[in-house]
Amino acid sequence: MPILTYFTRMKFIVLVVIFFSLETKAQINPDRIQIARDSFGVPHIFAPTDAEVAYGLAWAHAEDDFATLQLVVLMGKAKLGTALGKKGAEADYVVNLLRCRQLVDEQWGTMGADFIAVMKGYVDGLNAYAKAHPKEVRYKKAFPFNEKEYLTAVVFSTSIFCGVDKVLPQILGGKIKTLAGLSGEGSNAFVFHPKKTTTGEAFLTINAHQPIEGPTAFYEAHLNSEEGWNMLGGLFPGGCLIFHGTNENLGWAHTVNYQDKIDVFQLQMNPVSKNQYKFDNEW
């Protein structure tokens, strides 16, 4: 066999093996996913892989609040205007203004394959629920939904948590004020060392000050996979894993406050050329 032909065949075989391995890892088998609810209605989701657990999480959350999840989907598509009218159209404008989708495209290659698999499992779960319950789909343009649209919604949501929704209207209205610095307001979390408790156990107290319902209300779930997941806690609609929670070894939390996360620059525009501004005394 000629050497070039041999190596060409070997390269083909290697590529086939790699492709098959990736496909096998990414496959979701709904029959292997178990969703059990306790007396409070909290879903406990069990499956062999993390991605399949994420699929089950999306399905369980859709059973409880599919209406809110559809708004998250539309957010990622910059189609909220179809559901919320003018208010939604304003959000769609900001999604495009901030280049949320472009950022996702630029950073896509920096994410690990494991996380992409989990995210895909979650997205597949939402799409499967929508397909199985067409009468619950309120907005025709919501589905199918893909992973990049999912991340676009995440990027937009992060900007909102940083206060873009408050600052941007001031900028566009020409009424920007000096931004407040660090204040005493915000969420809080407290950790108590075992030496400080009467039971000799560590305690983690979380108070995130989130609303009872809506796109930033916590949804409680227990996620357990044979790949290592075993966590109980809360997540926002659209979350594919636990944001605040605990496992058998530790607990974790995050809080929101009013630190300086936004900088606003006032530009001196060129009266002769509207597309120029002054920088270092030059247009």
mmCIF file of C-alpha atoms in Angstrom, residues 109 222 272 275:
data_model
loop_
_atom_site.group_PDB
_atom_site.id
_atom_site.type_symbol
_atom_site.label_atom_id
_atom_site.label_comp_id
_atom_site.label_asym_id
_atom_site.label_seq_id
_atom_site.Cartn_x
_atom_site.Cartn_y
_atom_site.Cartn_z
ATOM 1 C CA GLY A 109 -14.378 28.629 20.770
ATOM 2 C CA HIS A 222 -31.896 18.731 42.766
ATOM 3 C CA VAL A 272 -18.327 69.385 10.919
ATOM 4 C CA ASN A 275 -19.003 60.517 12.856
#
